[in-house]
CSV table of C-alpha atoms and ligand atoms in Angstrom, one decimal:
chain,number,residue,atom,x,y,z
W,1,UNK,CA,-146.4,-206.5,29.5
W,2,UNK,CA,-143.9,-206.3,32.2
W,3,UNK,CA,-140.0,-205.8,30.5
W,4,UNK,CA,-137.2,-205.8,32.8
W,5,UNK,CA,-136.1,-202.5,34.6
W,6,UNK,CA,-133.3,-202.1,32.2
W,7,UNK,CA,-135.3,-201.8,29.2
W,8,UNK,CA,-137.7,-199.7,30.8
W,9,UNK,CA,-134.9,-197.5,31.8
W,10,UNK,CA,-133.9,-197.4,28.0
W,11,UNK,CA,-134.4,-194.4,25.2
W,12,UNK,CA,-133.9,-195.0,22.2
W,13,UNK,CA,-131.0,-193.6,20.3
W,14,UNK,CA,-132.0,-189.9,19.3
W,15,UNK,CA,-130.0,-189.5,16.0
W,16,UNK,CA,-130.9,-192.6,15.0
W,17,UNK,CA,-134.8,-191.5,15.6
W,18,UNK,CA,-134.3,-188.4,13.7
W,19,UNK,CA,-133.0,-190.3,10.7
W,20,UNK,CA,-136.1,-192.5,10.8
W,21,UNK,CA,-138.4,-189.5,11.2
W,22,UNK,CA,-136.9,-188.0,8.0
W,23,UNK,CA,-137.2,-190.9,5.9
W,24,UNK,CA,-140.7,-191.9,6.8
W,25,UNK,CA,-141.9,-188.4,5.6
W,26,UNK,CA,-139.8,-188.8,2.4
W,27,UNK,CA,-141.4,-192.1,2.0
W,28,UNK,CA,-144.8,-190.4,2.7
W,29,UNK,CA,-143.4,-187.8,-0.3
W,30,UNK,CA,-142.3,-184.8,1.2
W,31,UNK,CA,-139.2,-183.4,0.0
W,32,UNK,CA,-136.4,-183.8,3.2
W,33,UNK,CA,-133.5,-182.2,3.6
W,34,UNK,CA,-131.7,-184.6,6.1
W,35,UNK,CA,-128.8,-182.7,8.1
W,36,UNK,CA,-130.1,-185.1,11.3
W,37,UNK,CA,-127.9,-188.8,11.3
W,38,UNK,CA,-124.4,-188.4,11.1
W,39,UNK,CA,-123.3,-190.6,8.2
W,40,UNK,CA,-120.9,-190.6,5.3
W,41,UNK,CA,-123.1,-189.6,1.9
W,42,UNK,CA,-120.0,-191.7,-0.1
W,43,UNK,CA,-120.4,-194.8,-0.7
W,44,UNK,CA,-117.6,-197.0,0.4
W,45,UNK,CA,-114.3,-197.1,-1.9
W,46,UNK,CA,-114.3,-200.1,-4.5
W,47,UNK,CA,-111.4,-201.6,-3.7
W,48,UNK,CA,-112.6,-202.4,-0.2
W,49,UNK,CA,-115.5,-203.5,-1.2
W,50,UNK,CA,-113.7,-205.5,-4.2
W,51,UNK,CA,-112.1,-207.1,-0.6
W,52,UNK,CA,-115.0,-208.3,0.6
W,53,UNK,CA,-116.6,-210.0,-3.1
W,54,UNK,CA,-113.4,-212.1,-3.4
W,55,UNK,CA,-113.3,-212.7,0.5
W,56,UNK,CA,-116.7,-214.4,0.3
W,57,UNK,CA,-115.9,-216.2,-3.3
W,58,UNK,CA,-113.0,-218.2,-1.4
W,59,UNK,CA,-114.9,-219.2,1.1
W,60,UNK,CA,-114.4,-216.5,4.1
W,61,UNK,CA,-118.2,-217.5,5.4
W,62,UNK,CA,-117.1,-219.0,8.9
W,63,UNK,CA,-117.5,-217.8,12.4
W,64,UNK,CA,-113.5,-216.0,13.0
W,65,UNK,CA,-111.8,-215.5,16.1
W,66,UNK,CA,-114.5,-213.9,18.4
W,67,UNK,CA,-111.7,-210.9,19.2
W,68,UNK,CA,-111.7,-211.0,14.8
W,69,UNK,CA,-109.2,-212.1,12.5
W,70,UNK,CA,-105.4,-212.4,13.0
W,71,UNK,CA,-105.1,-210.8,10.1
W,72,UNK,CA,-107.8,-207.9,11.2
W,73,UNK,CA,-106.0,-207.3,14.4
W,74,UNK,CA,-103.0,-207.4,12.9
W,75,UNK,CA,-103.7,-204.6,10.6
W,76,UNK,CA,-105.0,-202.6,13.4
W,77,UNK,CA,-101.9,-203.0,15.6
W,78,UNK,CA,-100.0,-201.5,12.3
W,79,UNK,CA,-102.8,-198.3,12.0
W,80,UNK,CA,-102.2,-197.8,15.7
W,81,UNK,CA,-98.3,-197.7,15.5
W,82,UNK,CA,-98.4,-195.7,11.8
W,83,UNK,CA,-100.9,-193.4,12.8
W,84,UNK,CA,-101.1,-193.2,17.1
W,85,UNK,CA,-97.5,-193.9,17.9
W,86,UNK,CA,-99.1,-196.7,20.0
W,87,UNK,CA,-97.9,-200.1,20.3
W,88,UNK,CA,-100.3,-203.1,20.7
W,89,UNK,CA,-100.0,-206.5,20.4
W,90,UNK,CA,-103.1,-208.5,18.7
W,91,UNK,CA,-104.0,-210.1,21.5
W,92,UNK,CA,-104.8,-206.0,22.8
W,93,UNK,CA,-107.0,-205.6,20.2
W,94,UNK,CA,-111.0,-206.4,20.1
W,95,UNK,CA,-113.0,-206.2,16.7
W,96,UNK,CA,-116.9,-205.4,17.0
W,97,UNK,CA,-119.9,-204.5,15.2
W,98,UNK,CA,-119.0,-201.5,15.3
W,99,UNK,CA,-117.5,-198.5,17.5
W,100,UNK,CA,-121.0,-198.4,19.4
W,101,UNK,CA,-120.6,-202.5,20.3
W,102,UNK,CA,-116.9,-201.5,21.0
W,103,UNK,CA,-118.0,-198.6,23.8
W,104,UNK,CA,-120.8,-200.9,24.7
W,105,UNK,CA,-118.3,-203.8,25.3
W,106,UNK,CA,-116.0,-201.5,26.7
W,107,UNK,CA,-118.1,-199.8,29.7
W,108,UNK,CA,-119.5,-203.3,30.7
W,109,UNK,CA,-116.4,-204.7,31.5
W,110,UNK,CA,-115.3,-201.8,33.4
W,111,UNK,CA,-118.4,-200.1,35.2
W,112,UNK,CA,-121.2,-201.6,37.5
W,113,UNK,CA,-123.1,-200.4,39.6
W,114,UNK,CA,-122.1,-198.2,42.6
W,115,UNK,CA,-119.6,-196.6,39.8
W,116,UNK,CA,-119.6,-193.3,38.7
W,117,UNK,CA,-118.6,-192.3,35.2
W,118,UNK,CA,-117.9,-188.7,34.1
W,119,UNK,CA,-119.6,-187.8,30.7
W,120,UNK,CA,-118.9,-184.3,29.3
W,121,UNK,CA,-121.1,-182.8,27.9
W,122,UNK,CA,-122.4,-182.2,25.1
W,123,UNK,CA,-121.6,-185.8,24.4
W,124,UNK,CA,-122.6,-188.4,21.7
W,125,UNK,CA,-125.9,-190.1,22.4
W,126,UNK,CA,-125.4,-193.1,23.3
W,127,UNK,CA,-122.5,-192.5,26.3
W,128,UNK,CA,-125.1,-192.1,29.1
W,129,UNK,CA,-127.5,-195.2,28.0
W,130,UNK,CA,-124.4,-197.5,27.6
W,131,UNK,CA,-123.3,-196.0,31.2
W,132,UNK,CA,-126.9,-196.8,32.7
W,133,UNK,CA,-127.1,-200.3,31.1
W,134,UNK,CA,-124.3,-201.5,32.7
W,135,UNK,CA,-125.9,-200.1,36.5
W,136,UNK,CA,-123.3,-197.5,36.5
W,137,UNK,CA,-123.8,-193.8,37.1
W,138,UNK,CA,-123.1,-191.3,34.1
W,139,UNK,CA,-122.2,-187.7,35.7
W,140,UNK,CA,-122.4,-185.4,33.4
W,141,UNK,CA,-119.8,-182.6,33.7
W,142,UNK,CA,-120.8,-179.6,31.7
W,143,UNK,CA,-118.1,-178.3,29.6
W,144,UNK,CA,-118.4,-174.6,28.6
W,145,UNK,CA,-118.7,-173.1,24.8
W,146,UNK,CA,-115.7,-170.5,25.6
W,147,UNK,CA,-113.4,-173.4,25.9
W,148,UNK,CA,-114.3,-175.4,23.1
W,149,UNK,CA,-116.6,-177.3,24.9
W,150,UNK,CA,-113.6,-179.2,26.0
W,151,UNK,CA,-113.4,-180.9,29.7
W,152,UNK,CA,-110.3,-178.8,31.0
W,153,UNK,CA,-108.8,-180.6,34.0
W,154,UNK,CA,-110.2,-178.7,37.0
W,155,UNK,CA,-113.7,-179.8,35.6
W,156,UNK,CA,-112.5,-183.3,36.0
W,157,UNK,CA,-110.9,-182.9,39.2
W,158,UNK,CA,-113.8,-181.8,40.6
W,159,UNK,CA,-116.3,-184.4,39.3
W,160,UNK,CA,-114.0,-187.1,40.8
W,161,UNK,CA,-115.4,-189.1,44.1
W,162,UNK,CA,-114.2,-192.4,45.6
W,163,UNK,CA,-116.9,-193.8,43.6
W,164,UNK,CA,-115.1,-192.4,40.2
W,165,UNK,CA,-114.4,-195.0,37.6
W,166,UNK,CA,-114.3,-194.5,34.4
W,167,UNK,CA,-114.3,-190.8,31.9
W,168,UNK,CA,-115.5,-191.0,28.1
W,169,UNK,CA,-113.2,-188.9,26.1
W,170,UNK,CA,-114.5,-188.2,22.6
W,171,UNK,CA,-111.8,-186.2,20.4
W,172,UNK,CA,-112.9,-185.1,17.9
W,173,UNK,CA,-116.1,-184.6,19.3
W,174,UNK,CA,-120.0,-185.3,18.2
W,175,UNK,CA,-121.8,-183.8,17.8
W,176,UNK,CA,-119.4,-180.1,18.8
W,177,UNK,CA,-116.5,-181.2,16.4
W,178,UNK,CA,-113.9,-180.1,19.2
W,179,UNK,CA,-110.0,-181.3,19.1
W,180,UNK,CA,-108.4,-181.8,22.5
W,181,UNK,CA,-104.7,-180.9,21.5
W,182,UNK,CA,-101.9,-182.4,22.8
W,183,UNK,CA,-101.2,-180.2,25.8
W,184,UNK,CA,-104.7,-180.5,26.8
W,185,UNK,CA,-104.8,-184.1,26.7
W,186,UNK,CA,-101.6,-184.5,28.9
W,187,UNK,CA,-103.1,-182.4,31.1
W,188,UNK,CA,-106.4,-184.9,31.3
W,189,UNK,CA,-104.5,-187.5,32.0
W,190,UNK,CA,-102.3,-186.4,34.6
W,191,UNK,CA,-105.4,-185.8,36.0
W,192,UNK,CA,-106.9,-189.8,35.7
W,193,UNK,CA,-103.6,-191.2,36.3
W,194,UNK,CA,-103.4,-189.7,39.8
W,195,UNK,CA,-107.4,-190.5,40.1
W,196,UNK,CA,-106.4,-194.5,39.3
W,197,UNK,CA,-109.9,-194.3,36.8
W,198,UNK,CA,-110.1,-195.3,33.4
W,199,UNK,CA,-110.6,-193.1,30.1
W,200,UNK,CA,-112.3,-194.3,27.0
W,201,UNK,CA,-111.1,-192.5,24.5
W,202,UNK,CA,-113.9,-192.6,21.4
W,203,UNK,CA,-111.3,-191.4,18.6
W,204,UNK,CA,-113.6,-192.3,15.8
W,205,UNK,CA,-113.3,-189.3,13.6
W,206,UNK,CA,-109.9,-189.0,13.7
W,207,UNK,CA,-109.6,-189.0,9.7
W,208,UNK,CA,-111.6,-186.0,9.8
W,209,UNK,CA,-109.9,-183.1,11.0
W,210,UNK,CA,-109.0,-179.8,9.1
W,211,UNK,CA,-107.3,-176.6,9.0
W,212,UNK,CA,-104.5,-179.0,9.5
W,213,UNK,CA,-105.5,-179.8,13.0
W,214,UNK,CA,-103.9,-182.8,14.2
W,215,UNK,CA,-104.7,-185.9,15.7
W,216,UNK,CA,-103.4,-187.4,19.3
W,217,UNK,CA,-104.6,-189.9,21.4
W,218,UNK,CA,-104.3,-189.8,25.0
W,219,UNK,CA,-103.2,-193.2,25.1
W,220,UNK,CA,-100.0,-192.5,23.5
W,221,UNK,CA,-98.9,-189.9,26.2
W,222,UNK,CA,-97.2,-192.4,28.1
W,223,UNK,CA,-97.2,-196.1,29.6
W,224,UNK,CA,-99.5,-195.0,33.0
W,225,UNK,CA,-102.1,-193.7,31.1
W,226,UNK,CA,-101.9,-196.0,28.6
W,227,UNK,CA,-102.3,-198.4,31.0
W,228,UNK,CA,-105.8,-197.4,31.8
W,229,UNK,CA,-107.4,-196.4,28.5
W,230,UNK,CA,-109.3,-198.2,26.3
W,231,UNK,CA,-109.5,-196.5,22.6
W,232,UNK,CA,-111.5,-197.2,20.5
W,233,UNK,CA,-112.0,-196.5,16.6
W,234,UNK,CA,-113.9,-197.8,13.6
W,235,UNK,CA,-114.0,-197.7,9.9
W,236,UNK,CA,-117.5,-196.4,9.7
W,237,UNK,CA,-116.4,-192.6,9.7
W,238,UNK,CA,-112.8,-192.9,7.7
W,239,UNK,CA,-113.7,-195.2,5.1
W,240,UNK,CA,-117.8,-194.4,4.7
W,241,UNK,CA,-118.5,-197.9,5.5
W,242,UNK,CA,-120.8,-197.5,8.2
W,243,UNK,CA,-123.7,-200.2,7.1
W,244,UNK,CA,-120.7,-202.9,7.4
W,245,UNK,CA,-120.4,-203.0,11.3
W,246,UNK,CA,-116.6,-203.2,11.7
W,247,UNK,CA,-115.3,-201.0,14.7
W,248,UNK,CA,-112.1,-202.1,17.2
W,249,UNK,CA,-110.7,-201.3,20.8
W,250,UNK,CA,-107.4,-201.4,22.1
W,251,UNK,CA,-106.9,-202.1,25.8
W,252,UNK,CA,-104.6,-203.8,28.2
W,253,UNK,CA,-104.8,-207.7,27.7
W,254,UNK,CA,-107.2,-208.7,30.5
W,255,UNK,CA,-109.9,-206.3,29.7
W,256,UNK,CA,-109.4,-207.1,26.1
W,257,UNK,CA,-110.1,-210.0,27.3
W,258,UNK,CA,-112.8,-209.6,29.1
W,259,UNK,CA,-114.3,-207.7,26.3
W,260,UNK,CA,-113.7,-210.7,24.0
W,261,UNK,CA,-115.4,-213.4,26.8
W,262,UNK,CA,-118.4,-210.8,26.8
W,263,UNK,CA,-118.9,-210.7,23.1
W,264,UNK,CA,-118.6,-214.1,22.7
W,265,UNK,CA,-121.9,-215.0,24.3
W,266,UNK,CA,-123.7,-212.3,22.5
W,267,UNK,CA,-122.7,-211.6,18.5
W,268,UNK,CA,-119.3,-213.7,18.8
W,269,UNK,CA,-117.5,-212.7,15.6
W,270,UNK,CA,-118.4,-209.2,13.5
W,271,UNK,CA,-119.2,-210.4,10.3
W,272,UNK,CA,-116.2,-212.2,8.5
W,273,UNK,CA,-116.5,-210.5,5.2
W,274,UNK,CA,-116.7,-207.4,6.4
W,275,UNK,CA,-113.3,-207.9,8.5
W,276,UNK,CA,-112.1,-208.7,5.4
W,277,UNK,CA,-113.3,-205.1,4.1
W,278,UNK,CA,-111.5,-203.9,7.2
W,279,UNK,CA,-108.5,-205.3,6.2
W,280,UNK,CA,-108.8,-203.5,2.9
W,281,UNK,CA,-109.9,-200.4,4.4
W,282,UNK,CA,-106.8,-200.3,6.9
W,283,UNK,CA,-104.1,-202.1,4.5
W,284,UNK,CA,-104.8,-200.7,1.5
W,285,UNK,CA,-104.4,-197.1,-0.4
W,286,UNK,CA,-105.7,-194.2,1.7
W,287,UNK,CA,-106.5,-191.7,-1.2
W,288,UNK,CA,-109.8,-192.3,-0.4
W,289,UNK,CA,-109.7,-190.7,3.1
W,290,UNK,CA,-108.0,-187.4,1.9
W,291,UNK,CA,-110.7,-187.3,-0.8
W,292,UNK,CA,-113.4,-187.3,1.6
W,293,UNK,CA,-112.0,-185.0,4.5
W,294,UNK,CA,-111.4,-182.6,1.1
W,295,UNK,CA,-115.4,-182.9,0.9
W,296,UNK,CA,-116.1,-182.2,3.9
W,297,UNK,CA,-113.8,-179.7,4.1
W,298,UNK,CA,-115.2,-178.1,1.7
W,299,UNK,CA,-119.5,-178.4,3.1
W,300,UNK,CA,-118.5,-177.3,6.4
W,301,UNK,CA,-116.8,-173.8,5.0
W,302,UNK,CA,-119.8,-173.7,3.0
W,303,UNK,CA,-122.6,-174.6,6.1
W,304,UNK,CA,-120.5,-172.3,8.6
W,305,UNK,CA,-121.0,-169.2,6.0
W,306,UNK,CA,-124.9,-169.9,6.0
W,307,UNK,CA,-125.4,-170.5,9.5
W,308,UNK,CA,-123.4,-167.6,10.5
W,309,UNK,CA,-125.0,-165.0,8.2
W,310,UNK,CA,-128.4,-165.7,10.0
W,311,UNK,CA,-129.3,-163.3,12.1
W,312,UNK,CA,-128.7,-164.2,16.2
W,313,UNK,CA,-126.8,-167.0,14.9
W,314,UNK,CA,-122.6,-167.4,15.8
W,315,UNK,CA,-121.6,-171.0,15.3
W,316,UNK,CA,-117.9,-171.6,16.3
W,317,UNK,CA,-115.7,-173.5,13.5
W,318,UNK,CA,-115.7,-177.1,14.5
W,319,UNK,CA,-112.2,-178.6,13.9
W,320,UNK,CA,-113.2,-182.0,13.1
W,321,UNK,CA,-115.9,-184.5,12.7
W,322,UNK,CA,-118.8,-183.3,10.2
W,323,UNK,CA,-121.1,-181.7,12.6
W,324,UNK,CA,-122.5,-178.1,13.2
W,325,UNK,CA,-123.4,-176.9,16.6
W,326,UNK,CA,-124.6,-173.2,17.2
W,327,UNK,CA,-126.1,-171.8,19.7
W,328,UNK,CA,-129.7,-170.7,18.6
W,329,UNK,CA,-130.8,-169.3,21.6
W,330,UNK,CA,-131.1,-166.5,19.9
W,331,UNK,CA,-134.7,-167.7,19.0
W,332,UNK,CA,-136.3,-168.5,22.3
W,333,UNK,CA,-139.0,-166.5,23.1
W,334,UNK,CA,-140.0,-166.2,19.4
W,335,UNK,CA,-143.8,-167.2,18.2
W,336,UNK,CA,-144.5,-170.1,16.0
W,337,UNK,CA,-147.8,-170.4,15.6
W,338,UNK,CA,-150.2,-170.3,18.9
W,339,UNK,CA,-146.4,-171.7,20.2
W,340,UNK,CA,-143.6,-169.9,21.8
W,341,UNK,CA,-140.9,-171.6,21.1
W,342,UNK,CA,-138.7,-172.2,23.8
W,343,UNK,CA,-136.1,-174.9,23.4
W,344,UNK,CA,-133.9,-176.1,20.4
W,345,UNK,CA,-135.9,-179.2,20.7
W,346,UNK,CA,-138.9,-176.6,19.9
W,347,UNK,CA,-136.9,-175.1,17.2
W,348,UNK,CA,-135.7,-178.9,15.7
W,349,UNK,CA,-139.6,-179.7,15.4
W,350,UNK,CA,-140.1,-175.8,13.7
W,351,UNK,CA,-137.6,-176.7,10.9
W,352,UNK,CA,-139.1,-180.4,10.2
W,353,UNK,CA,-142.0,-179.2,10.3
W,354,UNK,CA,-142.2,-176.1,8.2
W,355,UNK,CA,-138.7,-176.3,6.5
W,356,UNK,CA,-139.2,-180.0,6.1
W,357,UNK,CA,-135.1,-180.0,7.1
W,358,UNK,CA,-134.0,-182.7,9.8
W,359,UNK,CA,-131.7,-181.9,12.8
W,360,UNK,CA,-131.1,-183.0,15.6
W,361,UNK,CA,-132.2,-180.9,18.8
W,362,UNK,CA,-129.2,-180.7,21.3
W,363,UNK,CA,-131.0,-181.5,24.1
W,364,UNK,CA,-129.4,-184.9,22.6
W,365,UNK,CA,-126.2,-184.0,23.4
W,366,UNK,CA,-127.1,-182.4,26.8
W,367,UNK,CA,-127.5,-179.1,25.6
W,368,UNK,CA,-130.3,-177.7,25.1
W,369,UNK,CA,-129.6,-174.4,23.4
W,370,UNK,CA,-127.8,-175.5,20.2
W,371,UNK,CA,-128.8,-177.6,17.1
W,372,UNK,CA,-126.9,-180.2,15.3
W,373,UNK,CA,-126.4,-180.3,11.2
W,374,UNK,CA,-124.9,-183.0,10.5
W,375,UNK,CA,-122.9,-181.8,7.0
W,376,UNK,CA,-122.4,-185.1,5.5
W,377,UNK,CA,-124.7,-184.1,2.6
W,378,UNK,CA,-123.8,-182.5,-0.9
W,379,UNK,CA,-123.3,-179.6,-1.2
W,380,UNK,CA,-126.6,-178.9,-3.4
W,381,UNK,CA,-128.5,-180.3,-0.8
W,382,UNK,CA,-126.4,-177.9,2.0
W,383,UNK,CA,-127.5,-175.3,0.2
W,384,UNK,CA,-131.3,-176.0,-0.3
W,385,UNK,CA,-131.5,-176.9,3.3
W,386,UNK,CA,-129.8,-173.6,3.9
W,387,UNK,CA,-132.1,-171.8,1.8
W,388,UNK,CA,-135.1,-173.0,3.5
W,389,UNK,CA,-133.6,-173.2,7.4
W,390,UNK,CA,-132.5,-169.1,6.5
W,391,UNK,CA,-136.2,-168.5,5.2
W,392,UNK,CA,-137.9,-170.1,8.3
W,393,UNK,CA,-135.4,-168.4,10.7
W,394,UNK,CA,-136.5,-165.1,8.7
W,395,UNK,CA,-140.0,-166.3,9.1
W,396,UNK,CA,-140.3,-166.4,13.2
W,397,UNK,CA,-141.1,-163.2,15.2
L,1,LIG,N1,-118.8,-192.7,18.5
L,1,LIG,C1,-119.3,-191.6,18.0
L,1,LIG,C2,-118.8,-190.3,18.6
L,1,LIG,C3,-120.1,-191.6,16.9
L,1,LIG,O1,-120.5,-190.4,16.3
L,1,LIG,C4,-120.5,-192.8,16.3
L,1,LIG,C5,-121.3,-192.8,15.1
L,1,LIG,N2,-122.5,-193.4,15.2
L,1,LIG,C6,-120.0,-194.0,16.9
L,1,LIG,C7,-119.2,-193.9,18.0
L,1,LIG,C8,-120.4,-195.4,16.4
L,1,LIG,O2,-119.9,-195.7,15.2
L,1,LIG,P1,-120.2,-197.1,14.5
L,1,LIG,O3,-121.0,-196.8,13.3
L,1,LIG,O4,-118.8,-197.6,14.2
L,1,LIG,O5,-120.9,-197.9,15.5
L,2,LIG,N1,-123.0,-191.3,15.1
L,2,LIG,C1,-124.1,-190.9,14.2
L,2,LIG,C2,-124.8,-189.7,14.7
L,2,LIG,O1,-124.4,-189.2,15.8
L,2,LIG,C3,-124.9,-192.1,13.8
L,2,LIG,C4,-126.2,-192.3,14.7
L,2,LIG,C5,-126.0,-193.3,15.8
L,2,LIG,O2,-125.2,-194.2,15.6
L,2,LIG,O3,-126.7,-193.1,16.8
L,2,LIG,O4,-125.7,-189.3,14.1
């Protein structure tokens, strides 16, 4: 059967892969730990979802605005000013199924092919397939762990070529948890401003930042740069409603309008009651959100206290997101088996398979070297995982 070159070209998403690995053997009746897909355990707080019941019971079953509801966008344009310092008008403001449809959307109205567009690494797993999809180029600039793994501006500089287009920006980062601060993000975009290329700035964990890091985002550091980003957020993370499909970008008016034109001849609308959740979600009390990060606050003390008391194992203190990401290196060269293990993506398939604990190998991320635990899990299953990942670490020679 002959598919098109672009779906040839295609892999699917890896996190998403690990996920359904994990469940299939828990279907099959082993007992998984799952630190792989990077999802909210919480369920999503009543009162949005309390939105969404009487939102269907008056009748909110239509197609919306493709770009989504006034009322949706409206409620962005206020979380962008209250929380950003950014000011956007509605008609700046594109809701989609999601943060992924958002990027998607996003780097098809700005990239084709003959463009170049600078992905550091380790980056989330879709950036590169989005990039490729739309004929564009990703290059991936490495980013270096005594930095933060953050892109400092000389790395940017010199990945720039007259074919340079676009940079994906993700702060905080998946899967290394990394904040760009303020300086360091002025810094960046000095740097694309006097380039003339676009910056996507995926800000989607922005609710989840601790040791009272803070948030920026680079769009907000002045009218140029604003100018030529596109940001884009979600509820999915924040408000543990990622099953509802409801993420949003910001961008000047004629590529939000573009984005808008493309959607409409492919989902239109994201699902009206679920803008309706949004609404909830954005308008509505935020204890919620502090509740949460206090959770996670909490599993990733707890996770970084495991990992690091296994030996050959130093995993730096992510500042936000929910993710893990050491280095366990450490481990190459050891024997499993009649195997030598040689690769995290060796060690991931050691810990399924004799651990029976799910992570995902960083070669994911473009790195090879580290795993990533996702720590969006109770903490009685952190600590069983743990239990068992220390006992098969132990258990290699
Ligand atoms: N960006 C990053 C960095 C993510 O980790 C995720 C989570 N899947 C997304 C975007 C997409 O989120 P959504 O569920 O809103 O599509
Ligand atoms: N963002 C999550 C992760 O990185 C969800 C999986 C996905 O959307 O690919 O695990």
């Amino acid at each position: 059967m002959k598919l098109s070159g672009r779906a040839r070209g295609i892999s699917p998403s890896p996190t998403l892969s690990v996920d359904a690995r994990a469940k299939e053997l828990a279907a099959a009746g082993e007992r998984i730990i799952n630190f792989g897909v990077g999802e909210p355990d919480f369920d999503t707080p009543e009162h949005i979802k309390a939105a969404a019941a009487e939102a269907m019971a008056r009748g909110m079953t239509k197609y919306t605005a493709v770009a989504g509801t006034l009322e949706l966008r409206q409620a962005i344009c206020r979380k962008f000013a209250r929380d950003n310092d950014l000011t956007y008008r509605p008609d700046e403001i594109v809701v989609s199924c999601g943060a992924k449809h958002s990027l998607y959307n996003a780097v098809q109205v700005l990239a084709e092919p003959g463009d170049e567009v600078i992905v550091p690494a380790p980056y989330w797993v879709s950036y590169l397939e989005q990039v490729k999809l739309a004929g564009a180029e990703p290059v991936v600039v490495k980013t270096r762990a005594e930095n933060g793994y953050k892109l400092i501006p000389e790395e940017l500089s010199g990945s720039l070529t007259p074919r340079s287009r676009l940079l994906i920006l993700n702060s905080p980062s998946n899967p290394t948890g990394s904040i760009y601060t303020k300086e360091e993000l002025a810094a960046i975009a000095e740097v694309a401003v006097r380039a003339g290329i676009w910056v996507l700035s995926d800000e989607v964990y922005e609710k989840l930042i601790y040791d009272g890091a803070a948030h920026f985002s680079i769009a907000s550091l002045g009218p140029e740069i604003k100018q030529q980003t596109v940001v884009v957020n979600g509820v999915s993370k924040s408000y543990a409603m990622t099953g509802w499909r409801i993420g949003y970008a910001a961008a000047p008016a004629p590529v939000a309008k573009a984005m808008a034109d493309l959607q409409s001849h492919s989902t239109s609308n994201p699902t009206s009651i679920a803008q309706a959740a949004a609404v909830a979600a954005l308008n509505g009390p935020q204890e919620a959100v502090a509740e949460m990060r206090s959770a996670f606050a909490a599993r990733r003390t707890y996770i970084l206290e495991r990992l690091n008391g296994i030996p050959g194992i130093n995993c730096p203190t992510p500042a936000g997101a929910f993710y893990a990401f050491p280095d366990v290196s450490a481990y190459f060269g050891r024997r499993w088996g009649e195997k030598t293990i040689s690769s995290a993506s060796d060690l991931a398939a050691f810990l399924l398979e004799e651990a029976k604990v799910a992570v995902v190998p960083g070669i994911a991320f473009g790195n090879d070297r580290c795993l990533r635990f996702s720590y969006a899990a109770s903490l009685e299953e952190i600590a069983e995982g743990m239990d068992r990942i220390a006992a098969a670490f132990g258990s290699l020679r």
